[in-house]
Amino acid sequence: MGQAPSSSSSCSSCRALSATAAVDSHAREGPAADHRDLTAALPDECVASVFALLGSDDRNSCSLVCRRWHLVDAKSRQRLALAARSEISPSLPPLLRRFSAVSVLSLKCSRKRVSLGDDALALVAASLPSLKKLKLKGCVDVSDDGLLAFSLRRPLALEKVSLIACGFGARGIVSLLRNCPSLRDLTLKRLRKLDAQSTPLSIDAYYDGDDDNEAKNANASKKEKKQVNFQLERLCIKDMHNARLFIPLLCSSKPLKSLVVCRSSGNWDRVLENLRFRGGGATSISEIQMENVQIGDPGLTAIAGSCPDLDTLFLSRVTDCFDEGLSAIASSCKKLRKLHIDAWTRFGGRTIGEEGIAALAAKSLRLQELVLMGVPITAPSLGLLASNCPCLERVALCNTDSVGDREMEAIAAKFGAVKKLCIKNCPITGRGIEAVVAGCASLVKLKVKRCRGIGQESVSHLRARRGGLVISVDAGSLVFDGADGGGGGAGSENEGGGDEEERRRRRGRRRDNAGDNRGGGPAGARTNATHVICSSRSALLLRSKFGSRNASRA
């Protein structure tokens, strides 16, 4: 549970009043003033501003100190998070009456437990007139009727709704869209009933709770079609498995500006093509994020044709996007400023290459941020980007063998405006890093991760040369030392979550011990050290395997 902070003026008046009250009371009563409540002179606004700086546990404890603090906490609390189990149903009405000023409500329940029902959700809408954000997670016992009852209360201030792993389908979601005029942000995640129903999310469909009377619903739909004030600006879809359900919703969402789709199966090329042809031409979408979905060049071409105002495009783990699709984006989306591409090839298949990068460099003149992961890019393509994109300030090149010292020298020679540069898992050496530090005059931050040819020693003198430059080097090397009991020390180091500096010292001591044993140590002293270059999640798996192997050998 959290709350919004008060203004700085109230805090300053808080300090002034507290200081004055303390001085006056000490001057009048001397030592006896230590037993008085000095906060009594503070106005409620100042006490509320102090409560806003506390964590949820401390704030809950402070609210029980006295009646005044209890009342101030109730009036000033903006965020409320509840375990939405059915056991709290009797306590919910007085709880909502106490915190009637709450604007952000989160109801979470484990799917293994019985959650709050439809009546509780209707009570939320009636008790919280200032509600702006609502999150329901794991509320499997809330049905379409509950969401319909909630939306019919017409919460005028409701702007953001997140529905995660709940038990309702299309009818409840459509009623929410129709009856909440201020709704701007909608997140749908793991709604299995919606997937199973296969009912498209059509804003023109009218549901009044009577599914049997289809003729009445159809007539009402015709009458009220023009009365729907649909203002959805952001739609986030995660872990859904029927892409075609969202075609009517996307086509009718004229004010939509941001579309986020993650780990959702289905043919999204067809969805985007329908957005282009059935949506009436150009849309107002300025941001699209596609992560681990089925999308290829037809989908990118549809985006290029329907989103001329596209500003941000994230493509992560897409397998079927090639040069043709990227060229279409570059040709039509002249306002593109941020582009992230994580090209995930299957079995050595083709991916975006030099042709797509050249088209991007030639036509995306406003580009400011470029992230390429798994995209083979060479010095000539980097030269084109530097020549045609003068506003390019943030560049990240990751997971490609084509980026070496030659490409780093090209960046140093031509990227005069770049301020932040990230190189990850590329075969570069200290020579390339030195060239970048010496050549990029505007560079303020350099980040190098999992590059085997780079270590802390190779860049230590560069920090002294450019004091204002922040250089972050992470070689990604983990040492599993057999002399430490089969890797037990490394395991406790990560599981304990100690200080980062302490972990560095421990790794340094292990490296020093390994060097002594290899060099001039006793003949009988041996150590079995394995260096692994990998990500953190993979490192945990490998550490456990190497540790168990070393323990068995011992």
Coordinates of C-alpha atoms in Angstrom, one line a residue:
M1 CA 0.0 0.0 0.0
G2 CA 1.3 3.4 -0.9
Q3 CA 0.2 7.0 -1.2
A4 CA 0.9 10.1 -3.2
P5 CA 3.2 12.7 -1.6
S6 CA 2.0 16.2 -0.7
S7 CA 3.4 19.4 -2.0
S8 CA 6.8 20.8 -0.9
S9 CA 5.1 23.9 0.5
S10 CA 3.2 21.8 3.1
C11 CA 6.4 20.0 4.1
S12 CA 8.2 23.4 4.6
S13 CA 5.3 24.7 6.7
C14 CA 5.5 21.4 8.6
R15 CA 9.1 21.9 9.5
A16 CA 8.5 25.5 10.5
L17 CA 5.6 24.8 12.7
S18 CA 7.3 21.8 14.4
A19 CA 10.4 23.9 15.1
T20 CA 8.3 26.8 16.5
A21 CA 6.2 24.5 18.7
A22 CA 9.3 22.8 20.1
V23 CA 11.0 26.1 21.0
D24 CA 8.0 27.6 22.5
S25 CA 7.1 24.6 24.6
H26 CA 10.6 24.2 25.9
A27 CA 10.9 27.9 26.7
R28 CA 7.6 27.8 28.8
E29 CA 7.8 24.4 30.5
G30 CA 11.4 23.3 30.4
P31 CA 12.0 19.6 30.8
A32 CA 8.3 18.9 31.3
A33 CA 7.7 19.6 27.6
D34 CA 9.4 16.3 26.7
H35 CA 6.3 14.5 27.8
R36 CA 4.0 16.5 25.5
D37 CA 2.9 15.5 22.0
L38 CA 4.7 18.1 19.8
T39 CA 2.8 16.8 16.7
A40 CA -0.4 18.2 18.1
A41 CA 0.6 21.6 16.7
L42 CA 1.0 20.2 13.2
P43 CA -1.9 20.5 10.7
D44 CA -3.4 17.4 9.2
E45 CA -1.8 18.1 5.9
C46 CA 1.7 17.9 7.4
V47 CA 1.0 14.7 9.1
A48 CA -0.4 13.3 5.9
S49 CA 2.8 14.3 4.0
V50 CA 4.9 12.5 6.6
F51 CA 2.7 9.4 6.2
A52 CA 3.3 9.6 2.5
L53 CA 7.0 9.0 3.0
L54 CA 6.5 5.8 5.1
G55 CA 6.3 2.2 3.9
S56 CA 3.1 0.2 4.1
D57 CA 4.0 -1.6 7.4
D58 CA 5.1 1.6 9.1
R59 CA 2.1 3.5 7.9
N60 CA -0.3 0.8 9.2
S61 CA 1.4 0.9 12.6
C62 CA 1.3 4.7 12.7
S63 CA -2.4 4.7 11.9
L64 CA -3.0 2.9 15.2
V65 CA -1.2 5.4 17.5
C66 CA -4.2 7.6 18.1
R67 CA -7.6 8.5 16.7
R68 CA -6.3 11.6 14.9
W69 CA -3.6 9.7 13.1
H70 CA -6.1 7.0 12.3
L71 CA -8.4 9.5 10.7
V72 CA -5.6 11.3 8.8
D73 CA -4.4 8.0 7.4
A74 CA -7.9 7.1 6.2
K75 CA -8.4 10.5 4.5
S76 CA -5.0 10.7 2.8
R77 CA -4.3 7.1 1.7
Q78 CA -4.3 6.9 -2.1
R79 CA -3.2 3.3 -2.7
L80 CA -4.8 0.2 -1.3
A81 CA -3.7 -3.4 -1.9
L82 CA -5.8 -6.3 -0.6
A83 CA -5.6 -10.0 -0.6
A84 CA -8.8 -10.6 -2.4
R85 CA -9.8 -13.9 -0.7
S86 CA -13.4 -14.6 0.1
E87 CA -12.7 -14.5 3.8
I88 CA -12.4 -10.7 3.7
S89 CA -15.9 -10.3 2.3
P90 CA -17.5 -9.3 5.7
S91 CA -14.8 -6.8 6.3
L92 CA -14.8 -5.2 2.9
P93 CA -17.7 -2.7 3.3
P94 CA -16.2 -1.0 6.5
L95 CA -12.8 -1.1 4.9
L96 CA -13.9 0.7 1.8
R97 CA -15.9 3.2 3.8
R98 CA -12.8 4.0 5.8
F99 CA -10.5 4.5 2.8
S100 CA -13.1 6.2 0.6
A101 CA -10.4 8.5 -0.9
V102 CA -8.4 5.7 -2.5
S103 CA -7.6 6.2 -6.2
V104 CA -5.5 3.1 -6.8
L105 CA -6.9 -0.3 -5.8
S106 CA -5.2 -3.7 -6.2
L107 CA -7.1 -7.0 -5.5
K108 CA -4.9 -10.1 -5.7
C109 CA -5.8 -13.7 -5.0
S110 CA -4.1 -17.0 -5.5
R111 CA -5.9 -19.1 -8.2
K112 CA -5.9 -22.0 -5.7
R113 CA -8.1 -20.0 -3.3
V114 CA -11.7 -18.8 -3.5
S115 CA -11.6 -15.1 -4.4
L116 CA -14.0 -12.2 -3.9
G117 CA -17.2 -12.5 -6.0
D118 CA -19.4 -10.3 -8.1
D119 CA -21.1 -8.5 -5.2
A120 CA -17.7 -7.3 -3.9
L121 CA -16.7 -5.8 -7.2
A122 CA -20.0 -3.9 -7.4
L123 CA -19.4 -2.6 -3.9
V124 CA -16.0 -1.3 -5.0
A125 CA -17.5 0.8 -7.7
A126 CA -20.1 2.2 -5.3
S127 CA -17.7 3.0 -2.4
L128 CA -14.7 4.5 -4.2
P129 CA -15.9 7.5 -6.4
S130 CA -12.3 8.7 -6.9
L131 CA -11.0 5.3 -8.2
K132 CA -8.5 5.9 -11.1
K133 CA -6.6 2.6 -11.3
L134 CA -7.9 -0.9 -10.7
K135 CA -6.0 -4.2 -10.8
L136 CA -7.6 -7.6 -10.5
K137 CA -5.3 -10.6 -10.3
G138 CA -6.4 -14.2 -9.8
C139 CA -10.0 -13.2 -9.1
V140 CA -11.4 -16.3 -10.8
D141 CA -14.8 -16.0 -9.0
V142 CA -15.6 -12.6 -10.5
S143 CA -17.7 -13.3 -13.6
D144 CA -19.0 -11.3 -16.5
D145 CA -22.0 -10.3 -14.3
G146 CA -19.7 -8.8 -11.7
L147 CA -17.7 -6.8 -14.2
L148 CA -21.0 -5.7 -15.8
A149 CA -22.3 -4.6 -12.4
F150 CA -19.1 -2.7 -11.7
S151 CA -19.2 -0.9 -15.1
L152 CA -22.9 0.0 -14.8
R153 CA -21.9 2.2 -11.8
R154 CA -20.1 4.3 -14.5
P155 CA -16.9 5.1 -12.6
L156 CA -16.2 8.5 -14.2
A157 CA -12.6 8.8 -12.9
L158 CA -11.4 5.2 -13.9
E159 CA -8.5 5.6 -16.3
K160 CA -6.5 2.3 -16.0
V161 CA -7.6 -1.3 -15.6
S162 CA -5.4 -4.4 -15.4
L163 CA -7.2 -7.8 -15.6
I164 CA -4.8 -10.8 -14.9
A165 CA -5.9 -14.4 -14.6
C166 CA -9.5 -13.6 -13.9
G167 CA -12.7 -15.6 -14.6
F168 CA -14.6 -13.4 -17.1
G169 CA -14.8 -13.2 -20.8
A170 CA -15.8 -10.9 -23.6
R171 CA -19.1 -9.7 -22.3
G172 CA -17.7 -8.2 -19.1
I173 CA -14.7 -6.6 -20.9
V174 CA -17.0 -5.0 -23.5
S175 CA -19.3 -3.6 -20.8
L176 CA -16.2 -2.1 -19.1
L177 CA -15.2 -0.4 -22.4
R178 CA -18.7 0.9 -23.1
N179 CA -19.5 2.2 -19.6
C180 CA -16.2 3.7 -18.4
P181 CA -15.9 7.0 -20.4
S182 CA -12.5 7.9 -18.9
L183 CA -10.8 4.5 -19.5
R184 CA -7.5 5.1 -21.3
D185 CA -5.3 2.1 -20.4
L186 CA -6.4 -1.6 -20.5
T187 CA -4.2 -4.6 -19.8
L188 CA -5.4 -8.2 -20.5
K189 CA -3.3 -11.1 -19.3
R190 CA -3.9 -14.8 -19.1
L191 CA -7.7 -14.6 -19.4
R192 CA -8.4 -18.3 -20.1
K193 CA -12.1 -17.9 -20.3
L194 CA -11.8 -15.2 -23.0
D195 CA -9.6 -17.6 -25.0
A196 CA -12.0 -20.5 -24.6
Q197 CA -15.1 -18.5 -25.6
S198 CA -13.6 -17.4 -28.9
T199 CA -16.0 -14.3 -28.8
P200 CA -14.4 -11.3 -30.5
L201 CA -14.1 -8.1 -28.5
S202 CA -16.4 -5.9 -30.5
I203 CA -17.2 -2.5 -29.0
D204 CA -20.4 -2.4 -31.1
A205 CA -21.8 -5.5 -29.4
Y206 CA -24.3 -4.6 -26.6
Y207 CA -24.7 -6.8 -23.5
D208 CA -27.3 -6.0 -20.9
G209 CA -27.0 -9.2 -19.0
D210 CA -29.7 -11.1 -20.9
D211 CA -27.9 -13.4 -23.4
D212 CA -31.1 -15.1 -24.5
N213 CA -32.8 -12.0 -25.9
E214 CA -30.5 -11.6 -28.9
A215 CA -33.0 -9.5 -30.9
K216 CA -33.2 -7.0 -28.0
N217 CA -29.4 -6.8 -27.8
A218 CA -29.2 -6.2 -31.6
N219 CA -31.7 -3.4 -31.6
A220 CA -30.1 -1.7 -28.6
S221 CA -26.7 -2.0 -30.4
K222 CA -28.1 -0.1 -33.3
K223 CA -29.6 2.6 -31.1
E224 CA -26.6 3.1 -28.9
K225 CA -23.8 2.7 -31.4
K226 CA -23.4 6.4 -31.8
Q227 CA -23.5 7.1 -28.1
V228 CA -20.3 5.1 -27.2
N229 CA -17.5 7.4 -26.0
F230 CA -14.6 5.1 -26.6
Q231 CA -11.3 6.7 -25.6
L232 CA -8.8 3.8 -25.1
E233 CA -5.3 5.0 -25.7
R234 CA -3.2 2.0 -24.6
L235 CA -3.9 -1.7 -25.0
C236 CA -1.6 -4.3 -23.5
I237 CA -2.1 -8.0 -24.4
K238 CA 0.0 -10.7 -22.7
D239 CA -0.2 -14.5 -22.6
M240 CA -3.3 -14.7 -24.7
H241 CA -3.8 -17.4 -27.4
N242 CA -6.4 -16.2 -29.9
A243 CA -5.2 -13.2 -31.8
R244 CA -8.3 -12.8 -33.9
L245 CA -10.4 -11.9 -30.9
F246 CA -8.8 -8.5 -30.9
I247 CA -9.4 -7.5 -34.5
P248 CA -12.8 -5.7 -33.9
L249 CA -11.4 -3.9 -30.8
L250 CA -8.3 -2.6 -32.6
C251 CA -10.3 -1.5 -35.7
S252 CA -12.7 0.5 -33.5
S253 CA -10.1 2.0 -31.3
K254 CA -9.5 5.2 -33.1
P255 CA -7.7 7.1 -30.3
L256 CA -5.4 4.2 -29.7
K257 CA -1.8 5.3 -29.4
S258 CA 0.1 2.4 -27.8
L259 CA -0.2 -1.3 -28.6
V260 CA 1.8 -3.9 -26.6
V261 CA 1.6 -7.6 -27.4
C262 CA 3.8 -10.1 -25.5
R263 CA 3.8 -13.9 -25.7
S264 CA 0.5 -14.1 -27.4
S265 CA 0.0 -16.8 -30.0
G266 CA -2.0 -16.4 -33.3
N267 CA -1.4 -14.9 -36.7
W268 CA -0.7 -11.2 -35.8
D269 CA 0.1 -10.5 -39.5
R270 CA -3.6 -11.0 -40.2
V271 CA -4.6 -8.8 -37.2
L272 CA -2.4 -5.9 -38.4
E273 CA -3.6 -6.3 -42.0
N274 CA -7.2 -6.0 -40.7
L275 CA -6.2 -2.9 -38.8
R276 CA -5.0 -1.4 -42.0
F277 CA -7.9 -2.3 -44.3
R278 CA -10.9 -2.4 -42.0
G279 CA -9.7 0.4 -39.6
G280 CA -10.3 3.1 -42.2
G281 CA -6.7 3.8 -43.3
A282 CA -4.3 5.7 -41.0
T283 CA -4.5 5.3 -37.3
S284 CA -3.1 7.4 -34.4
I285 CA -0.8 4.7 -33.1
S286 CA 2.6 6.0 -32.1
E287 CA 4.1 3.1 -30.2
I288 CA 4.1 -0.7 -31.0
Q289 CA 5.8 -3.4 -28.9
M290 CA 5.8 -7.0 -30.2
E291 CA 7.6 -9.6 -28.1
N292 CA 7.7 -13.3 -28.9
V293 CA 4.8 -13.2 -31.2
Q294 CA 4.2 -14.5 -34.8
I295 CA 4.8 -11.5 -37.0
G296 CA 6.6 -11.2 -40.2
D297 CA 7.1 -8.8 -43.2
P298 CA 3.3 -8.7 -44.0
G299 CA 2.7 -7.4 -40.4
L300 CA 5.5 -4.8 -40.7
T301 CA 4.1 -3.7 -44.0
A302 CA 0.6 -3.3 -42.5
I303 CA 2.1 -1.3 -39.7
A304 CA 3.9 0.9 -42.2
G305 CA 0.6 1.5 -44.1
S306 CA -1.6 2.2 -41.1
C307 CA 0.7 4.0 -38.6
P308 CA 2.3 7.0 -40.3
D309 CA 2.8 8.6 -36.8
L310 CA 4.8 5.7 -35.5
D311 CA 7.4 7.0 -33.0
T312 CA 8.5 3.8 -31.2
L313 CA 8.8 0.3 -32.5
F314 CA 10.1 -2.7 -30.4
L315 CA 10.4 -6.1 -32.1
S316 CA 11.7 -8.7 -29.6
R317 CA 12.2 -12.4 -30.5
V318 CA 10.5 -12.1 -33.8
T319 CA 11.5 -14.9 -36.2
D320 CA 10.0 -13.9 -39.6
C321 CA 10.9 -10.2 -39.9
F322 CA 13.4 -9.5 -42.7
D323 CA 14.8 -6.6 -44.7
E324 CA 11.6 -6.0 -46.7
G325 CA 9.5 -5.4 -43.7
L326 CA 12.1 -3.0 -42.1
S327 CA 12.4 -1.2 -45.4
A328 CA 8.6 -0.6 -45.5
I329 CA 8.8 0.8 -41.9
A330 CA 11.6 3.1 -42.8
S331 CA 9.9 4.3 -46.0
S332 CA 6.5 5.1 -44.4
C333 CA 7.2 6.0 -40.8
K334 CA 9.1 9.2 -41.1
K335 CA 8.6 10.1 -37.4
L336 CA 10.3 7.0 -36.1
R337 CA 12.6 7.9 -33.1
K338 CA 13.1 4.6 -31.2
L339 CA 13.8 1.3 -32.8
H340 CA 14.6 -2.0 -30.9
I341 CA 15.1 -5.2 -32.9
D342 CA 15.9 -8.5 -31.2
A343 CA 16.3 -10.8 -34.2
W344 CA 15.8 -14.4 -33.1
T345 CA 16.8 -16.7 -35.9
R346 CA 15.9 -20.4 -35.9
F347 CA 18.5 -22.9 -36.9
G348 CA 20.7 -20.4 -38.7
G349 CA 18.0 -18.9 -40.8
R350 CA 18.2 -15.5 -42.4
T351 CA 17.4 -12.3 -40.5
I352 CA 17.5 -8.6 -41.0
G353 CA 20.8 -7.6 -42.6
E354 CA 22.7 -4.9 -44.4
E355 CA 19.9 -4.0 -46.8
G356 CA 17.4 -3.3 -44.1
I357 CA 19.9 -1.2 -42.1
A358 CA 20.8 0.7 -45.2
A359 CA 17.1 1.5 -45.9
L360 CA 16.7 2.6 -42.2
A361 CA 19.7 4.9 -42.4
A362 CA 18.5 6.4 -45.7
K363 CA 15.0 7.3 -44.6
S364 CA 14.7 7.4 -40.8
L365 CA 16.3 10.8 -40.4
R366 CA 14.8 11.5 -36.9
L367 CA 16.2 8.3 -35.3
Q368 CA 17.4 8.9 -31.8
E369 CA 17.6 5.5 -30.2
L370 CA 18.7 2.2 -31.9
V371 CA 19.1 -1.2 -30.3
L372 CA 20.1 -4.1 -32.5
M373 CA 20.3 -7.6 -31.0
G374 CA 21.5 -10.5 -33.2
V375 CA 21.5 -8.2 -36.2
P376 CA 24.8 -8.5 -38.3
I377 CA 25.9 -4.9 -38.8
T378 CA 29.3 -3.8 -40.2
A379 CA 31.3 -0.6 -40.5
P380 CA 29.8 0.6 -43.8
S381 CA 26.2 0.3 -42.4
L382 CA 27.3 2.2 -39.3
G383 CA 28.8 4.9 -41.4
L384 CA 25.5 5.3 -43.2
L385 CA 23.6 5.6 -39.9
A386 CA 26.1 8.2 -38.7
S387 CA 25.9 10.2 -41.9
N388 CA 22.1 10.3 -42.3
C389 CA 20.9 10.2 -38.6
P390 CA 22.5 13.2 -37.0
C391 CA 20.1 13.0 -33.9
L392 CA 21.2 9.4 -33.0
E393 CA 22.1 9.6 -29.3
R394 CA 21.6 6.1 -27.9
V395 CA 23.0 3.0 -29.6
A396 CA 23.2 -0.6 -28.4
L397 CA 24.8 -3.5 -30.4
C398 CA 24.4 -6.9 -28.9
N399 CA 24.9 -10.6 -29.6
T400 CA 26.6 -10.4 -33.0
D401 CA 30.0 -11.6 -34.1
S402 CA 30.1 -8.9 -36.8
V403 CA 30.8 -6.1 -34.4
G404 CA 34.6 -5.9 -33.6
D405 CA 37.3 -3.3 -33.2
R406 CA 36.8 -2.1 -36.8
E407 CA 33.2 -1.3 -36.1
M408 CA 34.1 0.4 -32.9
E409 CA 36.6 2.6 -34.7
A410 CA 33.9 3.5 -37.2
I411 CA 31.6 4.6 -34.3
A412 CA 34.5 6.6 -32.8
A413 CA 35.1 8.4 -36.1
K414 CA 31.6 9.2 -37.2
F415 CA 29.1 9.1 -34.3
G416 CA 29.7 12.5 -32.9
A417 CA 26.3 12.9 -31.3
V418 CA 26.1 9.6 -29.5
K419 CA 25.8 10.0 -25.7
K420 CA 25.1 6.4 -24.5
L421 CA 26.7 3.3 -26.1
C422 CA 26.1 -0.3 -25.0
I423 CA 28.1 -3.2 -26.5
K424 CA 27.1 -6.7 -25.3
N425 CA 28.5 -10.1 -26.2
C426 CA 30.6 -8.9 -29.1
P427 CA 34.2 -9.8 -30.0
I428 CA 35.8 -6.5 -29.2
T429 CA 39.1 -5.8 -27.4
G430 CA 40.6 -2.9 -25.5
R431 CA 41.7 -1.3 -28.7
G432 CA 38.1 -0.7 -29.8
I433 CA 37.1 0.7 -26.4
E434 CA 40.1 3.1 -26.4
A435 CA 39.0 4.3 -29.9
V436 CA 35.5 5.0 -28.7
V437 CA 36.6 6.8 -25.6
A438 CA 39.0 9.0 -27.6
G439 CA 36.7 9.7 -30.5
C440 CA 33.2 10.1 -29.2
A441 CA 33.3 13.6 -27.7
S442 CA 29.6 13.6 -26.6
L443 CA 29.7 10.2 -24.9
V444 CA 28.6 10.3 -21.3
K445 CA 28.0 6.6 -20.6
L446 CA 29.7 3.5 -22.0
K447 CA 28.4 0.0 -21.0
V448 CA 30.3 -3.2 -22.0
K449 CA 28.8 -6.5 -21.0
R450 CA 29.9 -10.1 -21.6
C451 CA 32.7 -9.2 -24.0
R452 CA 35.5 -11.7 -23.4
G453 CA 38.2 -9.4 -24.5
I454 CA 37.3 -6.6 -22.1
G455 CA 38.0 -6.6 -18.3
Q456 CA 38.2 -4.0 -15.5
E457 CA 41.9 -3.8 -16.0
S458 CA 41.7 -2.8 -19.7
V459 CA 39.5 0.2 -19.0
S460 CA 40.9 1.4 -15.6
H461 CA 43.2 4.0 -17.3
L462 CA 40.3 5.2 -19.5
R463 CA 38.4 6.3 -16.5
A464 CA 41.3 8.4 -15.4
R465 CA 41.6 9.9 -18.9
R466 CA 37.9 11.0 -19.1
G467 CA 36.6 11.7 -15.6
G468 CA 33.2 12.7 -16.7
L469 CA 32.6 9.5 -18.6
V470 CA 30.7 6.7 -16.9
I471 CA 32.2 3.3 -17.9
S472 CA 30.4 0.1 -16.8
V473 CA 32.2 -3.1 -17.6
D474 CA 30.7 -6.5 -16.8
A475 CA 32.7 -9.4 -18.2
G476 CA 30.1 -11.9 -17.2
S477 CA 32.7 -14.3 -15.8
L478 CA 31.8 -16.5 -12.9
V479 CA 34.4 -18.6 -11.0
F480 CA 33.4 -21.9 -9.5
D481 CA 36.2 -22.9 -7.2
G482 CA 36.6 -26.5 -6.3
A483 CA 38.6 -25.6 -3.3
D484 CA 35.6 -23.9 -1.7
G485 CA 33.6 -27.0 -1.2
G486 CA 32.3 -27.6 -4.6
G487 CA 31.0 -24.2 -5.4
G488 CA 29.2 -23.7 -2.1
G489 CA 30.7 -20.3 -1.5
A490 CA 29.4 -19.0 -4.8
G491 CA 26.0 -20.3 -4.1
S492 CA 25.8 -18.7 -0.7
E493 CA 27.1 -15.4 -2.2
N494 CA 24.1 -15.1 -4.6
E495 CA 21.5 -16.6 -2.3
G496 CA 22.3 -14.3 0.6
G497 CA 22.0 -11.3 -1.6
G498 CA 24.9 -9.5 0.1
D499 CA 26.4 -6.2 -0.8
E500 CA 27.7 -5.9 -4.4
E501 CA 31.1 -4.6 -3.1
E502 CA 31.4 -7.6 -0.8
R503 CA 30.7 -10.0 -3.7
R504 CA 33.4 -8.3 -5.8
R505 CA 35.9 -8.7 -3.0
R506 CA 35.0 -12.4 -2.7
R507 CA 35.5 -13.0 -6.4
G508 CA 38.8 -11.2 -6.3
R509 CA 40.0 -13.3 -3.4
R510 CA 39.1 -16.5 -5.3
R511 CA 40.9 -15.4 -8.4
D512 CA 44.0 -14.5 -6.3
N513 CA 43.9 -17.9 -4.6
A514 CA 43.6 -19.6 -7.9
G515 CA 46.6 -17.7 -9.3
D516 CA 48.7 -18.6 -6.3
N517 CA 47.9 -22.2 -6.6
R518 CA 48.7 -22.3 -10.3
G519 CA 51.9 -20.3 -9.8
G520 CA 54.2 -20.7 -6.8
G521 CA 51.8 -22.5 -4.4
P522 CA 52.5 -25.9 -2.9
A523 CA 52.5 -28.9 -5.3
G524 CA 49.7 -30.6 -3.5
A525 CA 47.4 -27.6 -3.6
R526 CA 45.1 -27.7 -6.6
T527 CA 42.0 -25.8 -7.6
N528 CA 39.4 -26.5 -10.2
A529 CA 38.2 -23.2 -11.6
T530 CA 35.7 -22.9 -14.5
H531 CA 35.0 -19.5 -16.2
V532 CA 31.5 -19.3 -17.7
I533 CA 30.3 -16.5 -19.9
C534 CA 26.5 -16.5 -19.6
S535 CA 23.4 -14.7 -18.4
S536 CA 22.4 -14.6 -14.8
R537 CA 19.6 -17.2 -15.1
S538 CA 21.9 -19.6 -17.0
A539 CA 24.7 -18.9 -14.5
L540 CA 22.6 -20.2 -11.6
L541 CA 21.9 -23.4 -13.5
L542 CA 25.5 -24.0 -14.5
R543 CA 26.7 -23.1 -11.0
S544 CA 24.5 -25.8 -9.5
K545 CA 25.7 -28.4 -12.0
F546 CA 29.4 -27.6 -11.6
G547 CA 29.0 -27.4 -7.8
S548 CA 27.4 -30.8 -7.5
R549 CA 30.1 -32.3 -9.9
N550 CA 32.9 -30.9 -7.8
A551 CA 31.3 -32.1 -4.6
S552 CA 31.0 -35.6 -6.0
R553 CA 34.7 -35.6 -7.0
A554 CA 35.8 -34.4 -3.6

